[in-house]
Coordinates of C-alpha atoms and ligand atoms in Angstrom, one line a residue:
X1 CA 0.0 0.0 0.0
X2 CA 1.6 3.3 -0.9
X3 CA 1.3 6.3 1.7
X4 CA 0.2 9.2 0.1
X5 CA -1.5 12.6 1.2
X6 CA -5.2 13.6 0.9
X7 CA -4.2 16.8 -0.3
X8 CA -1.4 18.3 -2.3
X9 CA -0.5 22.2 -2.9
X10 CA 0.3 23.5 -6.6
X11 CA 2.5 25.9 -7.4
X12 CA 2.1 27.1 -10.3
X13 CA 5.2 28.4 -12.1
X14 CA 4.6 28.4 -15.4
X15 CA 4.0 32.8 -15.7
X16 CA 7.8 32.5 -14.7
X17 CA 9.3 29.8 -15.3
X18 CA 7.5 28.7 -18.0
X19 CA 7.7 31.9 -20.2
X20 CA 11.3 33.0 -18.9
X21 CA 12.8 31.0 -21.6
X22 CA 10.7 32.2 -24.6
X23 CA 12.5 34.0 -27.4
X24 CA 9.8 35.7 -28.8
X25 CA 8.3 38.6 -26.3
X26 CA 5.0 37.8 -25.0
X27 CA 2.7 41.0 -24.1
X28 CA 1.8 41.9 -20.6
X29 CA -1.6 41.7 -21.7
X30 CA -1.5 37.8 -22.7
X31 CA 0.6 37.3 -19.5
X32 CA -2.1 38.6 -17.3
X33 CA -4.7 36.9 -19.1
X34 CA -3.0 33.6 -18.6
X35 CA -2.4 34.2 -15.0
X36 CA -6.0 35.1 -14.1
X37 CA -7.2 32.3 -15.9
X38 CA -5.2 29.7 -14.1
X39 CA -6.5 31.4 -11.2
X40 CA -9.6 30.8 -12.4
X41 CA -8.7 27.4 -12.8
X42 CA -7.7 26.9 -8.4
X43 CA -4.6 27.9 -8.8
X44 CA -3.4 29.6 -5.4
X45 CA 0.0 29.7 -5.1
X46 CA 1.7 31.4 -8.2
X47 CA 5.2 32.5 -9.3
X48 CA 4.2 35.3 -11.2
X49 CA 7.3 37.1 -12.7
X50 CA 10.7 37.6 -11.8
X51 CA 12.8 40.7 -11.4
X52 CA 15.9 39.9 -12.8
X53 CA 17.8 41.8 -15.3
X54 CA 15.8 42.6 -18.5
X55 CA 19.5 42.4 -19.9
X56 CA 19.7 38.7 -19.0
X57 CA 16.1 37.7 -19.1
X58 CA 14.1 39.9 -21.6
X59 CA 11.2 38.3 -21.5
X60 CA 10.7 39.4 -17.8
X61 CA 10.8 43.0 -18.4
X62 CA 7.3 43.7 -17.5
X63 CA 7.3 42.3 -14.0
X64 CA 6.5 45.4 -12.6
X65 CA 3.0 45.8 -14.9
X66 CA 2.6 41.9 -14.4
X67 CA 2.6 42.8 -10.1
X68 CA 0.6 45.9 -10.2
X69 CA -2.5 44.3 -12.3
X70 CA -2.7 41.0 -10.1
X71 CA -5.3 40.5 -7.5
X72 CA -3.4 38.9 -4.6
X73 CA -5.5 36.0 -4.2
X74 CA -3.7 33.3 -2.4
X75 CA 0.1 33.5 -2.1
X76 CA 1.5 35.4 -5.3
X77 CA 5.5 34.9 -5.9
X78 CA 8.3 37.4 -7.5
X79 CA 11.0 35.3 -7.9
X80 CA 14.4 37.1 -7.1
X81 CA 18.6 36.2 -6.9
X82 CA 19.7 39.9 -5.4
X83 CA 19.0 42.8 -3.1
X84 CA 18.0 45.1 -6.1
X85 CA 15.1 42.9 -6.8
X86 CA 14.2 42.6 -3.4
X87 CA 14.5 46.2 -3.4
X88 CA 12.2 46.8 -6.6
X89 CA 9.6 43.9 -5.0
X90 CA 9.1 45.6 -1.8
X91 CA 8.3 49.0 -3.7
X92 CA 5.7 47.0 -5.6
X93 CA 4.1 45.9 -2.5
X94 CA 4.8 42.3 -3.0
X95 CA 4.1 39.8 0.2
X96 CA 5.8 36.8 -1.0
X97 CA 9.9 36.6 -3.0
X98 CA 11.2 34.0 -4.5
X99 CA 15.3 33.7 -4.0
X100 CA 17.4 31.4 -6.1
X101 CA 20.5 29.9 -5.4
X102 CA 22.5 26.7 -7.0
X103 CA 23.8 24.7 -5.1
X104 CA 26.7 23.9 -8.4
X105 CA 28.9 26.7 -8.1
X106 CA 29.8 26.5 -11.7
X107 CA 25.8 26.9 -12.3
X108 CA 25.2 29.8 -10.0
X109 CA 28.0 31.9 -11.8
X110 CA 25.9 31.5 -14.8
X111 CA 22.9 32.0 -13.9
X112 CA 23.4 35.0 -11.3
X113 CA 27.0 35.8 -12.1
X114 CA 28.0 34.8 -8.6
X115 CA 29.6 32.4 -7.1
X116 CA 27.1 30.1 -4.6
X117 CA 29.0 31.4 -1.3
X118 CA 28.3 35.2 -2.5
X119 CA 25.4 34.9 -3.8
X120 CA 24.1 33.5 0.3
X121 CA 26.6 36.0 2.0
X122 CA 24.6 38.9 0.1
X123 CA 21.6 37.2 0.8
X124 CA 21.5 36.5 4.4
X125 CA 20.9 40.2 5.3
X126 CA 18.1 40.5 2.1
X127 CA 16.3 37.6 3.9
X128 CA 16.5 39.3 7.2
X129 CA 15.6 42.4 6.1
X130 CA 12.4 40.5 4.2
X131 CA 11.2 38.8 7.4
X132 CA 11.3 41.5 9.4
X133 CA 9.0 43.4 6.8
X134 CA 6.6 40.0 7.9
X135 CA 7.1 39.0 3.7
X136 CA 6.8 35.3 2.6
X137 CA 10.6 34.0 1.6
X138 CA 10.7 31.3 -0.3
X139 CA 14.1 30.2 -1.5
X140 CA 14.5 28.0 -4.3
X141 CA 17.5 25.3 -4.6
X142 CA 18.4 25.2 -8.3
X143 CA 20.7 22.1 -9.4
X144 CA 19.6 20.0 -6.0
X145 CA 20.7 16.5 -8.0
X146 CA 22.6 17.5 -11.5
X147 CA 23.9 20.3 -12.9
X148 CA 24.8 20.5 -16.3
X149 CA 28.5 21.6 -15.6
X150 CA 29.2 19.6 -12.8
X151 CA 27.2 16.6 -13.5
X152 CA 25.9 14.5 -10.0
X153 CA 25.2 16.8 -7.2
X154 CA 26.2 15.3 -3.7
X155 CA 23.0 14.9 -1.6
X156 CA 25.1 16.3 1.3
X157 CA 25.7 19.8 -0.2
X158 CA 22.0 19.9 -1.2
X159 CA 21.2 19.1 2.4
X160 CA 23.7 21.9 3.6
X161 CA 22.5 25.0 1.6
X162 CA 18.9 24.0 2.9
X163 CA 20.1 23.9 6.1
X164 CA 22.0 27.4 5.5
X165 CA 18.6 29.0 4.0
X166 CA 16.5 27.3 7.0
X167 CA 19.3 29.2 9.5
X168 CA 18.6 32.5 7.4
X169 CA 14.7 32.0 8.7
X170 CA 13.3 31.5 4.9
X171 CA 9.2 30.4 5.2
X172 CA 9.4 27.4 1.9
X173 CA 12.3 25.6 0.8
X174 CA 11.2 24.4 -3.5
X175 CA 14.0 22.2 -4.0
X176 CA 14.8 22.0 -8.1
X177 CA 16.0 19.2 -10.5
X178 CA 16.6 21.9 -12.9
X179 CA 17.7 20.3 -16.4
X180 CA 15.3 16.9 -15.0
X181 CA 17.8 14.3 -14.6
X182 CA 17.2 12.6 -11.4
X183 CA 15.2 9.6 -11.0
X184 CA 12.6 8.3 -8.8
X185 CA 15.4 6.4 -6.1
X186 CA 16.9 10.1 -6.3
X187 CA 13.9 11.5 -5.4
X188 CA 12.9 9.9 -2.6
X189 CA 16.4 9.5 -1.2
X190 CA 16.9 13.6 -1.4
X191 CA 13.2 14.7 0.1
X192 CA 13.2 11.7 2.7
X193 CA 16.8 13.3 4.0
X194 CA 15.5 16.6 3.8
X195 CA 12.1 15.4 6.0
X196 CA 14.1 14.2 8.8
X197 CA 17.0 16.4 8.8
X198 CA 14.3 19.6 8.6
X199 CA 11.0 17.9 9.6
X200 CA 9.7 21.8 10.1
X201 CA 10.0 23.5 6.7
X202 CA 7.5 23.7 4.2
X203 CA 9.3 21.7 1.3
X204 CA 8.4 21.5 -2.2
X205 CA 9.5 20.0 -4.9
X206 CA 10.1 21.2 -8.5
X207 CA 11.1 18.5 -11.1
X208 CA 11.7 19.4 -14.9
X209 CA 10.7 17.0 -17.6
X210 CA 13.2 16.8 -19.8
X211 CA 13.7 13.0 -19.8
X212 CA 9.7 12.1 -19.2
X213 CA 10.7 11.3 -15.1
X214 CA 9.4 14.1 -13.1
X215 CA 5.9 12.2 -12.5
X216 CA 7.5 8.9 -11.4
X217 CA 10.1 11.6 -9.5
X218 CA 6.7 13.5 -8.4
X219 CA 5.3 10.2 -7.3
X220 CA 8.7 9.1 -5.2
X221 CA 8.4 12.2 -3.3
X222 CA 5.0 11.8 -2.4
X223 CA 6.0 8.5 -0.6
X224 CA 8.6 10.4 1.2
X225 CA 6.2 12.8 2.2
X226 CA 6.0 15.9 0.1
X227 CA 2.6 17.4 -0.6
X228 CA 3.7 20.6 -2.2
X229 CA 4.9 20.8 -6.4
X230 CA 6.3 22.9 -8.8
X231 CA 4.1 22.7 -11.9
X232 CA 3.6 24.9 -15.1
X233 CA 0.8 24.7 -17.2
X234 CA 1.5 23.5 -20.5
X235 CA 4.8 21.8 -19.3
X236 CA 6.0 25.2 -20.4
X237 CA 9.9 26.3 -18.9
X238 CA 13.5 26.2 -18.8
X239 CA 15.9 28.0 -17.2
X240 CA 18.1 30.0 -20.0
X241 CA 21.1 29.6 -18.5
X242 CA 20.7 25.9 -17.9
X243 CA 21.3 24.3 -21.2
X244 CA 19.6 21.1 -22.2
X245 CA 16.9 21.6 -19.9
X246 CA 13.3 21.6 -21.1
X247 CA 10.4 22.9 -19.6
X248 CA 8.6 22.1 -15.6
X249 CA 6.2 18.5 -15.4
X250 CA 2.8 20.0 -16.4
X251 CA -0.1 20.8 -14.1
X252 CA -2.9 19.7 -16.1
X253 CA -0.9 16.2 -15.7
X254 CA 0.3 15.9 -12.2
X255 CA -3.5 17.3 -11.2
X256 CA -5.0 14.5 -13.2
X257 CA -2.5 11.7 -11.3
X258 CA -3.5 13.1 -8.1
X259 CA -7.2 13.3 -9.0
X260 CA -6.8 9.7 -10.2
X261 CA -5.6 8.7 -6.6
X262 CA -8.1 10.6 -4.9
X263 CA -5.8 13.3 -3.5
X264 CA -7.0 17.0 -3.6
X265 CA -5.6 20.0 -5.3
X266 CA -8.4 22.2 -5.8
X267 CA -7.0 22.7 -9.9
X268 CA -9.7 22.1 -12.4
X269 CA -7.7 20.3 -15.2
X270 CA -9.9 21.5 -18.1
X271 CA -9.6 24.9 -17.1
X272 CA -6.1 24.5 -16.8
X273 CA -6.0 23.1 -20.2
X274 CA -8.2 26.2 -21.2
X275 CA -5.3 28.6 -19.9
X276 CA -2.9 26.6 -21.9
X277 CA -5.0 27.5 -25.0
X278 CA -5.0 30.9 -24.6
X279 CA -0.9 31.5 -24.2
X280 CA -0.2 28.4 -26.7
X281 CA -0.4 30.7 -29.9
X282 CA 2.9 32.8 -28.1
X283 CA 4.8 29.8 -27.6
X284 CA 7.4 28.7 -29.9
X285 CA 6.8 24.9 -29.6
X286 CA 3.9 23.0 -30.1
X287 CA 2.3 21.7 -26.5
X288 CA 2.3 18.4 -26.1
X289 CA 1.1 17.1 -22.7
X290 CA -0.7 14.4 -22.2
X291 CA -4.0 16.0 -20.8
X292 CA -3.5 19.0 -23.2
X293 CA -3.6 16.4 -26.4
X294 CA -7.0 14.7 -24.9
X295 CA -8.3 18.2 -24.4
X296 CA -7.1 19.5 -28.0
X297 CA -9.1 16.3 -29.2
X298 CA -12.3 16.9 -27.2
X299 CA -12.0 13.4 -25.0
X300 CA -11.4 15.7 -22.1
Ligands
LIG1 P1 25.3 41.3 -13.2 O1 25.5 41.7 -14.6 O2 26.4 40.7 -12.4 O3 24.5 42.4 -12.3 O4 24.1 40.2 -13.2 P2 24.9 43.7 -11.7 O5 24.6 43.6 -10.2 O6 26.3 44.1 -12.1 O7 23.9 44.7 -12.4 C1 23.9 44.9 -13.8 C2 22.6 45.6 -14.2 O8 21.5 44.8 -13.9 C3 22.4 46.9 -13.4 O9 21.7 47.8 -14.3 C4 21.5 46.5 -12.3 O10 20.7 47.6 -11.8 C5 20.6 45.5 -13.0 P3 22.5 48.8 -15.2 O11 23.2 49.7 -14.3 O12 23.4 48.1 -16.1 O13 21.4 49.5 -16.0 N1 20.0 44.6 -12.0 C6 18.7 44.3 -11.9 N2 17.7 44.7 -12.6 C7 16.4 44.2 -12.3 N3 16.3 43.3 -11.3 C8 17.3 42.9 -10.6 C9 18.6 43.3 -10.9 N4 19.8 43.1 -10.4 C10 20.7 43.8 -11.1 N5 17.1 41.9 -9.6 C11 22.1 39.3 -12.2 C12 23.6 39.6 -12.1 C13 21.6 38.5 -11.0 C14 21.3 40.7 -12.3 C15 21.9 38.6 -13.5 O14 22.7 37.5 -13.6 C16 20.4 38.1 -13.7 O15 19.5 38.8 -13.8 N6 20.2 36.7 -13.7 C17 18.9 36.2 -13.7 C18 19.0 34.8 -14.2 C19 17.6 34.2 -14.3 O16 16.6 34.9 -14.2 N7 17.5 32.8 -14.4 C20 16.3 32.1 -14.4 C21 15.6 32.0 -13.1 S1 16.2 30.8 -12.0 C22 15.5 29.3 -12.6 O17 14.8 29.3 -13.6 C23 15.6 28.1 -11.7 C24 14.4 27.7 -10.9 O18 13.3 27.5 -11.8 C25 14.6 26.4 -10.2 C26 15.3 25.3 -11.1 O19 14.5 24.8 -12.0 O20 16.4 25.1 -10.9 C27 14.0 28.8 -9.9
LIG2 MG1 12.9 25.8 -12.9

């Protein structure tokens, strides 16, 4: 008999993640349109936009307009690496930030230009500063089991930056297979570690897809105990500074698994597919999930 939860939390991450790594600029207004209809869909806990540098990640430009014309329903994320964005979220109000870190060195410096130690020395203070404005920290661990410079990721380190951001009093721990190489044995290994060694923190999991695992990962995790995912409608994503990657495990499919076991989400998975519609024309590759394809072909 497996142990699993009667509810599970989705994040949804596809406004950011999913649309960080598209070439072609999508407006603010189809942006908005595709976040308000996955909240119409149950989605309450969303990563909206990022402040980053428009320099490195153009598509996030409009993070700002994105903040400002989203009702904060439920928990609303900006995903940040550095002070200045924390800087530019707190003028825009925001209650929840998103902070990134990899735990590959090699992977940090290209994604933030810093190396891993700098990047938490500048961020210890940030995170301070963010609790005592009562905000919502959320730090994400990027290249928790590969990276695609350094290859296998020792569990240990992956433990001991989670340990570092627990010290630094973060709220959520979302703990990334970024270019989706781990497997399930991988996955359960990692969360059940990070269970007992930090049996307090909210802990989520966020699994790419690149190599079809991150359900059979999503499923592993559930047996050691996580009830929170990373999931971007459409299987949209990639981070642009990890190569090879491909985009997050979709909702519409991890909701339909967990409907299929009888575990609640709250996420409609046809009006999930129905968001997916509406952004799909901006996206430069056809979608292809499972649930979107039975949708496309009315058997939804
Ligand atoms: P840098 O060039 O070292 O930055 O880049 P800098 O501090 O020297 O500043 C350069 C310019 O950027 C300055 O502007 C700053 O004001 C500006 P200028 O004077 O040239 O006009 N700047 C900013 N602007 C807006 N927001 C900011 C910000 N910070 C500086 N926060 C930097 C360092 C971190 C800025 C750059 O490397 C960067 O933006 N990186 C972002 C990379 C990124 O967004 N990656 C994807 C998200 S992470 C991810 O996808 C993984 C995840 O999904 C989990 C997983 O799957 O692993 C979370
Ligand atoms: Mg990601």
């Amino acid at each position: 008999m497996f142990i699993l939860p009667n509810n599970v939390t989705i994040i949804e991450v596809g406004p950011r993640d999913g649309l960080q790594n598209e070439k072609k600029y999508v407006d603010t207004e189809q942006k908005l349109a595709f976040i308000q209809a996955l909240q119409g869909a149950g989605i309450a806990e969303m990563e909206l936009t990022s402040f980053v540098s428009p320099k490195w990640v153009p598509q996030m430009a409009d993070a700002r307009d994105i903040i400002s014309s989203t009702p904060q329903v439920g928990r609303q994320f900006v995903l940040t690496p550095n002070a200045k964005g924390v800087e530019l979220a707190l003028e825009a109000d925001v209650q929840s930030v998103a902070v990134f870190v990899g735990v590959s060195n090699s992977f940090n410096k290209k994604n933030i230009n810093r190396s891993t130690d700098e990047s938490m020395e500048a961020l210890e203070p940030v995170i301070a500063h963010l609790k005592t404005a009562g905000i919502f920290v959320r730090a994400c661990i990027s290249t928790a089991f590969y990276c695609p410079y350094e290859g296998k990721i020792d569990p240990k380190d992956t433990l001991a930056l989670c340990q570092r951001f627990a010290a630094f009093g973060v709220d959520e721990l979302s703990v990334a297979d970024t270019i989706g190489m781990a497997n399930p044995q991988e996955s359960y290994n990692l969360f059940s570690m990070l269970k007992k060694e930090l049996p307090d923190m909210r802990l989520t999991a966020h699994f790419h897809d690149t190599r079809k695992m991150a359900i059979a990962n999503i499923f592993a995790a559930l047996q050691a105990g996580v009830d929170r995912f990373d999931t971007s409608a459409g299987g949209l994503g990639g981070c642009p500074f990890a190569p090879g990657a491909t985009g997050n495990v979709a909702t519409e499919d991890v909701v339909h698994m967990l409907d299929t076991l009888g575990i609640t989400t709250g996420v409609d998975v046809k009006k999930v597919c129905q968001a997916v519609q509406m952004i799909a024309p901006y996206i430069s590759r056809p979608i292809d999930t499972a649930m979107y394809r039975l949708f496309e072909n009315g058997q939804l």
